[in-house]
Amino acid sequence: MTWKIFKKDKNAVKTKKGPVREWADAILFAVIAATLIRTLFIEAYVIPSGSMEGSLLIGDYLFVSKVNYGARMPITPIGIPFTAHTIPYTDTKSYVDVQLPYYRLPGFSDIKKGDIVVFNLPTEADSPLYRPVDRRENIIKRCQGTAGDTLSLVNALVYVNGKPRPPVSEGKMAYVIKTDGSGINPNLVNELHIDDFGAVDNATFTGNATLESIKQLKTYSNIKSITPNIAIKGFVDDRSGPVYPLSHPDYKIGEMPRYNWNVDNFGPVIIPKKGWTVKLDSLTFPIYGRAIAVYEHNTVKVNGKDIFINGKKADTYTFKMNYYWMMGDNRHNSTDSRYWGFLPEDHVVGKALFTWMSIDSTASFANKIRWSRLFRGIK
């Protein structure tokens, strides 16, 4: 057999890429690189609501680390890049509903109490959206309890394993403000960043404020008293409505037990931990049934007082994932774990690192940028 060796002709003319091909290659490379960075390392996020004020403000732009807790691999990998769940300005899905099993790369640390975490909104698992985990809206809250903790709220103070959690210094609470009848200057309300400010009568007002703002307000001579506007223990608060699990009565054994919990007095509840076995009865099932059925993908049916999981009668259940308890720092203006229950670990997106930009949409053009918040660490 004769082998012919072909040598590259040094004088051959190379075919030059046209401008369209060069642009296409550059765009493809940029999309792939950006997707890998957003998936594995870091992603930008903007604060859309006031649930974390005053720790984080509406219009704060954050960088969120994927590596701290370990990057979550895409669950719905086929879709239009840089879209969440729908094609912009349409109601059309931006992804193909082909789902892979949940998997997370190793991270630097576990979620700790006090961490500010970005995660997917658990309630979008429900009707009418039924979105996959990684296609649910991103929201941000502070972790108050981790897997295995026993958590309760007593007069708006969080207790974990019987010990009080320190209040967030920059967080907000609801207050009742009594004056001598002369009212409160609206400019002062804006200066002290008092939210949801309203009048009960000519001398009484309500609003959400930080401890520092309340201290300053107390120095004015027309202020007679300021007291926290806390829901009474044992009663459902009309301001907030029913809290979990009454807010999500997915499964019932007879009638739902009267837990008599509200937004400021809640629990105690044990936060599920991977491998923990809970006894299922009429008191515990309404609390843990949602996690068992919705988040851990079991078929659950109730027949009288009997509970069936995947067709088998069950009086216990062993959890497959870790869960967390998330709450907003603006305590009385936050829809969080008090309303939708435990956060599953597969919903966790990443840890908030720092604000790189902050824009006040309500300010004048010259004052739009909050310069003091640029490149500010998050704590």
PDB file of C-alpha atoms in Angstrom, residues 56 79 144 151 153 160 164 167 172-173 205 222 232 248 256 264 272 306 308 337 376:
ATOM      1  CA  LEU A  56     -31.857  47.040  50.711  1.00  0.00           C
ATOM      2  CA  GLY A  79     -34.700  27.979  26.337  1.00  0.00           C
ATOM      3  CA  GLN A 144     -33.809  33.352  59.830  1.00  0.00           C
ATOM      4  CA  LEU A 151     -38.350  28.498  64.942  1.00  0.00           C
ATOM      5  CA  LEU A 153     -42.043  34.366  66.533  1.00  0.00           C
ATOM      6  CA  VAL A 160     -34.465  29.900  66.997  1.00  0.00           C
ATOM      7  CA  PRO A 164     -33.859  35.226  70.369  1.00  0.00           C
ATOM      8  CA  PRO A 167     -33.112  42.326  65.275  1.00  0.00           C
ATOM      9  CA  LYS A 172     -38.219  48.260  59.463  1.00  0.00           C
ATOM     10  CA  MET A 173     -41.194  47.619  61.721  1.00  0.00           C
ATOM     11  CA  PHE A 205     -50.529  57.873  62.646  1.00  0.00           C
ATOM     12  CA  ASN A 222     -45.167  67.182  69.349  1.00  0.00           C
ATOM     13  CA  ILE A 232     -51.961  40.320  69.386  1.00  0.00           C
ATOM     14  CA  HIS A 248     -52.246  27.544  51.793  1.00  0.00           C
ATOM     15  CA  MET A 256     -57.864  22.628  59.531  1.00  0.00           C
ATOM     16  CA  ASP A 264     -45.931  38.500  64.751  1.00  0.00           C
ATOM     17  CA  PRO A 272     -37.354  20.105  57.752  1.00  0.00           C
ATOM     18  CA  ASP A 306     -55.669   8.399  56.818  1.00  0.00           C
ATOM     19  CA  PHE A 308     -51.600   8.038  51.590  1.00  0.00           C
ATOM     20  CA  SER A 337     -42.114  32.152  54.918  1.00  0.00           C
ATOM     21  CA  ARG A 376     -21.558  48.681  49.149  1.00  0.00           C
TER      22      ARG A 376
END
